[in-house]
XYZ file of N, CA, C and O in Angstrom:
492
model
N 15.317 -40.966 15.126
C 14.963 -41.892 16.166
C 13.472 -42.174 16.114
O 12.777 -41.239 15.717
N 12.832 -43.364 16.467
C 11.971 -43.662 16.256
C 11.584 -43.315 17.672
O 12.300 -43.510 18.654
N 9.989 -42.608 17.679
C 8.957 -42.123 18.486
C 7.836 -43.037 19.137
O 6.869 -43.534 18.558
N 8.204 -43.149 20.544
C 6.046 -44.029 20.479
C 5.955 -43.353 21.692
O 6.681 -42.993 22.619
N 4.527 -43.306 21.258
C 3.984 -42.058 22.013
C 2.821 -42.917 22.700
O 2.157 -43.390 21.778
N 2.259 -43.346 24.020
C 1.432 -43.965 24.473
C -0.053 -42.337 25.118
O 0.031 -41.111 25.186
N -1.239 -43.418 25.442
C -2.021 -42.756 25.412
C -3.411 -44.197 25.896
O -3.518 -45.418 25.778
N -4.256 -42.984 26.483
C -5.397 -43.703 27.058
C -5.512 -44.508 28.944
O -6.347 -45.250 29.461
N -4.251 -43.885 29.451
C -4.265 -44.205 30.660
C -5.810 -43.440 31.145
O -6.574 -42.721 30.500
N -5.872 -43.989 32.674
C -6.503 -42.809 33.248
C -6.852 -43.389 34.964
O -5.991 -44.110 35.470
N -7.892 -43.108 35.651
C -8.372 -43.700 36.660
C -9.899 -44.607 36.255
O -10.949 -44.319 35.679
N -9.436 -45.596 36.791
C -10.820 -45.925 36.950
C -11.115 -47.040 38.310
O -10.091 -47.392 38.896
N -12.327 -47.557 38.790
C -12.496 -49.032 39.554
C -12.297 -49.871 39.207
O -12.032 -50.137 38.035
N -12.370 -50.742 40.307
C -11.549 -52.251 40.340
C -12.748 -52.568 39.727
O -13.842 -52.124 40.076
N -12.516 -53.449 38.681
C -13.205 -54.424 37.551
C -13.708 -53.670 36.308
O -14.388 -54.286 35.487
N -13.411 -52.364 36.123
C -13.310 -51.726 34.750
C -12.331 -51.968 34.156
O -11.501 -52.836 34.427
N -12.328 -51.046 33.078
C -11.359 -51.477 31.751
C -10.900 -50.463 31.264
O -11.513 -49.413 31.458
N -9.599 -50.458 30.426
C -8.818 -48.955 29.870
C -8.285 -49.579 28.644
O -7.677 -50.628 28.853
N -8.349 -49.267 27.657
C -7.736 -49.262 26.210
C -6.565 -48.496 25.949
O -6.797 -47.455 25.335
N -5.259 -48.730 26.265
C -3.806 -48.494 25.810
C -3.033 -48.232 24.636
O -2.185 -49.053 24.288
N -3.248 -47.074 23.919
C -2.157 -47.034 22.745
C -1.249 -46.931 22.584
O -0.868 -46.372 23.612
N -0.194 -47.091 21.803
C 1.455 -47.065 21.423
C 1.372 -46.953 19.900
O 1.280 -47.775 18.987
N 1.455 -45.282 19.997
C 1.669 -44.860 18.250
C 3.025 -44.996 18.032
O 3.665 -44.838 19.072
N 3.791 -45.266 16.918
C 4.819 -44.904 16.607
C 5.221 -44.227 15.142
O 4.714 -44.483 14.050
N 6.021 -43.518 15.373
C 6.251 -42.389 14.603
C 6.416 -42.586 12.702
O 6.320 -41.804 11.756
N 6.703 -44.044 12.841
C 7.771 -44.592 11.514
C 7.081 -46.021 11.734
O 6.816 -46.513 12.831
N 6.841 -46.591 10.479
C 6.183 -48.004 10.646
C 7.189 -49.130 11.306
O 7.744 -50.133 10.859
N 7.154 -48.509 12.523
C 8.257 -49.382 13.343
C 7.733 -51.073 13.694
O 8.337 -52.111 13.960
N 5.785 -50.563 13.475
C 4.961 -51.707 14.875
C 5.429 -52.977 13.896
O 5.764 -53.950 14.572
N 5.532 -53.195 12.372
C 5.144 -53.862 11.721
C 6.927 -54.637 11.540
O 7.137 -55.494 10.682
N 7.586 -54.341 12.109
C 8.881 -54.539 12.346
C 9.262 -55.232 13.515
O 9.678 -56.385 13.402
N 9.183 -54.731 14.544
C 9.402 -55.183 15.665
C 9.029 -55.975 16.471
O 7.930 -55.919 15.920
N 8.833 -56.845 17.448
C 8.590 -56.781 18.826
C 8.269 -56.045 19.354
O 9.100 -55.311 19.890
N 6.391 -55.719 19.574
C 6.447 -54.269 20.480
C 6.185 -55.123 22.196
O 5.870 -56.313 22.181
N 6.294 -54.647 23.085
C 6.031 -54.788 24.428
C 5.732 -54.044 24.906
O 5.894 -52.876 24.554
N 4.962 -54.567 26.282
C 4.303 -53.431 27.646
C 4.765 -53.748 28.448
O 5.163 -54.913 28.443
N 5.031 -52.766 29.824
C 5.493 -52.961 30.563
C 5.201 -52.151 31.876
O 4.761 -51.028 31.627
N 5.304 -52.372 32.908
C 4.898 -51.316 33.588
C 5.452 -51.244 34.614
O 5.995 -52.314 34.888
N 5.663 -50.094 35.728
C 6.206 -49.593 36.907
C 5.719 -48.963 37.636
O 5.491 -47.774 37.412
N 5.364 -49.645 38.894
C 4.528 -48.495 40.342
C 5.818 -48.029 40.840
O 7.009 -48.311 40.702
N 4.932 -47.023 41.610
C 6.371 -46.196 42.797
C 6.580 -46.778 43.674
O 5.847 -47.169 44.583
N 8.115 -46.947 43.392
C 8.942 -47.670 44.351
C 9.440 -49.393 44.164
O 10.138 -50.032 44.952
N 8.896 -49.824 43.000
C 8.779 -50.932 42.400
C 9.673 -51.111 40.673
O 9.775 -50.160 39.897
N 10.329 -52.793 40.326
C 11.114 -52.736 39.607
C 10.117 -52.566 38.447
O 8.954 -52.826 38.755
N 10.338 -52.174 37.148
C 9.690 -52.345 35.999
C 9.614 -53.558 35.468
O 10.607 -54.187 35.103
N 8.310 -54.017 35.377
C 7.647 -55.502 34.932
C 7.296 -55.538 33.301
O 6.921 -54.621 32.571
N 7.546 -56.881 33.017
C 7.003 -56.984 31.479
C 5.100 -57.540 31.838
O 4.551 -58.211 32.711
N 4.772 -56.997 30.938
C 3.206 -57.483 31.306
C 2.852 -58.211 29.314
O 2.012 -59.096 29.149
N 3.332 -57.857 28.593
C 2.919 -58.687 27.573
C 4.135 -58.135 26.385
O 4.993 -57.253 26.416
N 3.746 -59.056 25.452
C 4.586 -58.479 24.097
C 3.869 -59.540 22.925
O 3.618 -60.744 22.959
N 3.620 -58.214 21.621
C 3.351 -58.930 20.504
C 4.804 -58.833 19.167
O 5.445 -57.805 18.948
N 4.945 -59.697 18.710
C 6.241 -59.783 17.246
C 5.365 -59.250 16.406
O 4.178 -58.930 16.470
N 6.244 -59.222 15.567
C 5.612 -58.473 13.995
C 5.141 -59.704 13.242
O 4.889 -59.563 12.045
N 4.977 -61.013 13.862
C 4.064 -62.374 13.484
C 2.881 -62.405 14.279
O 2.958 -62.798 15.443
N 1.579 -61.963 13.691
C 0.655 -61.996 14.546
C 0.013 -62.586 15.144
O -1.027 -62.262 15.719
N 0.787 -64.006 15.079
C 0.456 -65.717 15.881
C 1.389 -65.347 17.416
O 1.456 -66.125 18.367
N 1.928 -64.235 17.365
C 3.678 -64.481 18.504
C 2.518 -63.539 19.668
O 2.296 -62.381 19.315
N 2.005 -63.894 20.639
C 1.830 -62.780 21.896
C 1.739 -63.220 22.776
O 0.790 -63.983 22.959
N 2.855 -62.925 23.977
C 3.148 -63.370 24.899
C 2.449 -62.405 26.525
O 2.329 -61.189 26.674
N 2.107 -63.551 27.520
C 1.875 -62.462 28.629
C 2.071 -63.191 29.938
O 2.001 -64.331 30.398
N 2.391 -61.782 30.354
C 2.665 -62.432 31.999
C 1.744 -62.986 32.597
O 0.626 -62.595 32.262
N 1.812 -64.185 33.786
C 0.426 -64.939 34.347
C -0.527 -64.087 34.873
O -1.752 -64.146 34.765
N 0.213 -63.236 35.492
C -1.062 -62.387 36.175
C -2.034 -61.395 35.546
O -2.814 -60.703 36.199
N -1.903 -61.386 34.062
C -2.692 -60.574 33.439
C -3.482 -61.446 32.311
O -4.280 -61.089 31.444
N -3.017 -62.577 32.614
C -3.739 -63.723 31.079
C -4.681 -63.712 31.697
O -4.697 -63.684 32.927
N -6.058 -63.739 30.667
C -7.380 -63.664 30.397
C -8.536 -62.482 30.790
O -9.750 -62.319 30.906
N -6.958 -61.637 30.929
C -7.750 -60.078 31.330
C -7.427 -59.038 30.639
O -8.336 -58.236 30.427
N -5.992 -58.722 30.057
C -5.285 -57.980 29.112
C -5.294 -58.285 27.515
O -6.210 -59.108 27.508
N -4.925 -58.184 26.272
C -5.162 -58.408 25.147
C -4.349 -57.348 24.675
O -4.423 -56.153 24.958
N -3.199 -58.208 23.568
C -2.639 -56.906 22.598
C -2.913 -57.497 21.615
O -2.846 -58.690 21.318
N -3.313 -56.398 20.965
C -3.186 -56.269 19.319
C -2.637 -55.066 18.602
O -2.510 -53.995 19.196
N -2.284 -55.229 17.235
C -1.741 -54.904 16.518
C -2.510 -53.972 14.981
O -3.228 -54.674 14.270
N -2.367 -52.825 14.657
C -2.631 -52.010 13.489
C -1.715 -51.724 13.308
O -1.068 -50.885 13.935
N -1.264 -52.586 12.034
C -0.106 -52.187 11.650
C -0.254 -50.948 10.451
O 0.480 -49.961 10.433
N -1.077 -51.143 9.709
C -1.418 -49.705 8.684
C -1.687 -48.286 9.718
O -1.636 -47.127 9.306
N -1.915 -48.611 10.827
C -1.809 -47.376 11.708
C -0.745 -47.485 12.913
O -0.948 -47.232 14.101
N 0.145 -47.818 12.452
C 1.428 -48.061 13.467
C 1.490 -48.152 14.587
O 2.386 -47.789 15.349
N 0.207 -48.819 14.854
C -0.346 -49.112 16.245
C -0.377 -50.083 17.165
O -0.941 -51.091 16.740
N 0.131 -50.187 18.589
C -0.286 -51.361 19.553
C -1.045 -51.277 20.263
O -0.929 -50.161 20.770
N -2.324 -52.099 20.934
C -2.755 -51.577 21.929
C -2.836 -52.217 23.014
O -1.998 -53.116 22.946
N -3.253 -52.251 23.762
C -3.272 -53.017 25.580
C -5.284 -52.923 25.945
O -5.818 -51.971 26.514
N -5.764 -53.734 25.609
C -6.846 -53.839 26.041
C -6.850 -54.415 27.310
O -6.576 -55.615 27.323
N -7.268 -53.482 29.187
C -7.069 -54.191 30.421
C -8.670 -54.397 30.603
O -9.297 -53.392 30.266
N -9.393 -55.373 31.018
C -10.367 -55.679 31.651
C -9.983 -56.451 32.762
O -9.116 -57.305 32.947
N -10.959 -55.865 33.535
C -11.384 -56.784 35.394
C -10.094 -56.227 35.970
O -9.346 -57.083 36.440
N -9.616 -54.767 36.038
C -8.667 -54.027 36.563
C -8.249 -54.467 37.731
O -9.246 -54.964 38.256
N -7.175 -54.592 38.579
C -7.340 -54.814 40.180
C -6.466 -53.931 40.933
O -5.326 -53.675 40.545
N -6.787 -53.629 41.612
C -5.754 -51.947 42.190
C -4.417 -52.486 42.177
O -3.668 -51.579 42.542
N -3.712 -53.618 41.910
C -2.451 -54.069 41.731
C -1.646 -53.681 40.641
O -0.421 -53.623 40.533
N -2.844 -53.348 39.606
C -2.462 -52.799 38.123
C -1.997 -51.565 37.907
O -1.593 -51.176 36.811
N -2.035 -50.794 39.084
C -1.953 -49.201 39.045
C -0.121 -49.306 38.841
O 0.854 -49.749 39.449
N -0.362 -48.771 37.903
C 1.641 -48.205 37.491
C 1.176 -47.448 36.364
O 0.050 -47.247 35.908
N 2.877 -46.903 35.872
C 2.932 -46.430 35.112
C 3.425 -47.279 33.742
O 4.591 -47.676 33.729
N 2.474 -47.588 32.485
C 2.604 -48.446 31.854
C 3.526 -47.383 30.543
O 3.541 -46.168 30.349
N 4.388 -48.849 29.672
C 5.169 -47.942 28.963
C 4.968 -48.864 27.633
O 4.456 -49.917 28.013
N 5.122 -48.878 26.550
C 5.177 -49.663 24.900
C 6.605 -49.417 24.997
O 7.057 -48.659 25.855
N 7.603 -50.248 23.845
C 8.599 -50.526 23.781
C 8.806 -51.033 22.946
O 7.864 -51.768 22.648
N 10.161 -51.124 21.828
C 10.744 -51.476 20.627
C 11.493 -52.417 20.836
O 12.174 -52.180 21.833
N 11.784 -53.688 20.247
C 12.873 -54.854 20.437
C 12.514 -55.516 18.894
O 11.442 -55.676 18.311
N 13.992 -55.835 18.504
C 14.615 -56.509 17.523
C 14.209 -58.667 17.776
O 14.012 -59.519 16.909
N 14.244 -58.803 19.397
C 13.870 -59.762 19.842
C 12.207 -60.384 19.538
O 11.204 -59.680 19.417
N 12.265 -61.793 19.465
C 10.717 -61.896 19.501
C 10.605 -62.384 20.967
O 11.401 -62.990 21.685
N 9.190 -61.859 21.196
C 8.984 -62.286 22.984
C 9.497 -61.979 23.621
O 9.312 -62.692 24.607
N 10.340 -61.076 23.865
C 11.352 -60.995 24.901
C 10.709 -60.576 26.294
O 9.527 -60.234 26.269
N 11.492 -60.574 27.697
C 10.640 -60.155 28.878
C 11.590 -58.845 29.658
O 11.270 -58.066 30.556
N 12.732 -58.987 28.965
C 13.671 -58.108 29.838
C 13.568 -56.981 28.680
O 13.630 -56.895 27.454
N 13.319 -55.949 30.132
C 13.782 -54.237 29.476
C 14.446 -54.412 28.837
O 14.045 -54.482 27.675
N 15.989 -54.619 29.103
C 17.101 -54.642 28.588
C 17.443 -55.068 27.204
O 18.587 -54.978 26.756
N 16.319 -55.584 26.464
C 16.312 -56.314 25.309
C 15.627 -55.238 24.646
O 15.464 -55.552 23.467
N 15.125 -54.025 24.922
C 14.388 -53.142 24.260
C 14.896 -51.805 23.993
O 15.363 -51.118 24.902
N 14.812 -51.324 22.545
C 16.015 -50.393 22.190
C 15.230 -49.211 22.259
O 15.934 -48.203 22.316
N 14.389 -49.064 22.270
C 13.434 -47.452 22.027
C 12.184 -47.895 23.186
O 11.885 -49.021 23.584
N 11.580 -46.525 23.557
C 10.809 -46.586 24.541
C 9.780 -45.287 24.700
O 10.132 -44.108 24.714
N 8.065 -45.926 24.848
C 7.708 -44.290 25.263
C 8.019 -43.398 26.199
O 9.034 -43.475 26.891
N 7.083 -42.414 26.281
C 7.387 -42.517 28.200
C 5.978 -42.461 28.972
O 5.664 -41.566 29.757
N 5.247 -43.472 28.651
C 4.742 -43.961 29.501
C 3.591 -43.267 29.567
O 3.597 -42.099 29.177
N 2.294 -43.905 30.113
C 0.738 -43.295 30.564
C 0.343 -43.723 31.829
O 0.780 -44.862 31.998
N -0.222 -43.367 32.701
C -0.429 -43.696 33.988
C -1.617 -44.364 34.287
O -2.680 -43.749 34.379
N -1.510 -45.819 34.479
C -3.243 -46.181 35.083
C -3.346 -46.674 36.148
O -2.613 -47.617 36.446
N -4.333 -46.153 37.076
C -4.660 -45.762 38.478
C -6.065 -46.329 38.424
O -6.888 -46.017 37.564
N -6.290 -47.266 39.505
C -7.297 -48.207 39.661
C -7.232 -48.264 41.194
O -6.295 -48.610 41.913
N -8.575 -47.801 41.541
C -9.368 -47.944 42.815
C -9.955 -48.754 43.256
O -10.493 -49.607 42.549
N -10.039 -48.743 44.582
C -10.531 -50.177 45.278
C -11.653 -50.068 45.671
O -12.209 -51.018 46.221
């Protein structure tokens, strides 16, 4: 089974920034559809972006365009989530994700999954 292991959550203030990784175990990134996604407590799990294994394809939700950024290392089987101008709305638990789909927005379209890093943003 293929592994992704996320990393780089943490706390910080409203209008800082956190850098997001999604290793995976097996050169999965360069294959897939990877996606982010995220979930506060008590709240449904949201898609917040997704890049294809075409590095023209990256899609994102409105509320994070011109503040979030994914990119792609694929020789290091890597995705990442660059967040700037944080807003305490952002606080969940963010997760990377595997899909056969390009772009897709629904969980449900995603076959493998990390478990997730936590980023917590103060007001």
């Amino acid at each position: 089974q293929v592994q992704l292991v996320e990393s780089g959550g943490g706390l910080v203030q409203a209008g800082g920034s956190l850098r997001l990784s999604c290793e995976a175990s097996r050169r999965t990134i360069s294959t897939y559809t990877m996606g982010w996604f995220r979930q506060a407590p008590g709240k449904e799990r949201e898609f917040v972006g997704a890049s294809s294994w075409s590095r023209d394809n990256i899609y994102y939700v409105d509320s994070v365009k011109g503040r979030f950024t994914i990119s792609r290392d694929n020789a290091k089987n890597t995705v990442y989530l660059q967040m700037n101008s944080l807003k305490p709305e952002d606080t969940a638990v963010y997760y990377c994700a595997g899909s056969t789909y390009g772009g897709p927005r629904s969980p449900g379209l995603y076959g493998f999954w990390g478990r997730g890093t936590q980023v917590t943003v103060s007001s």
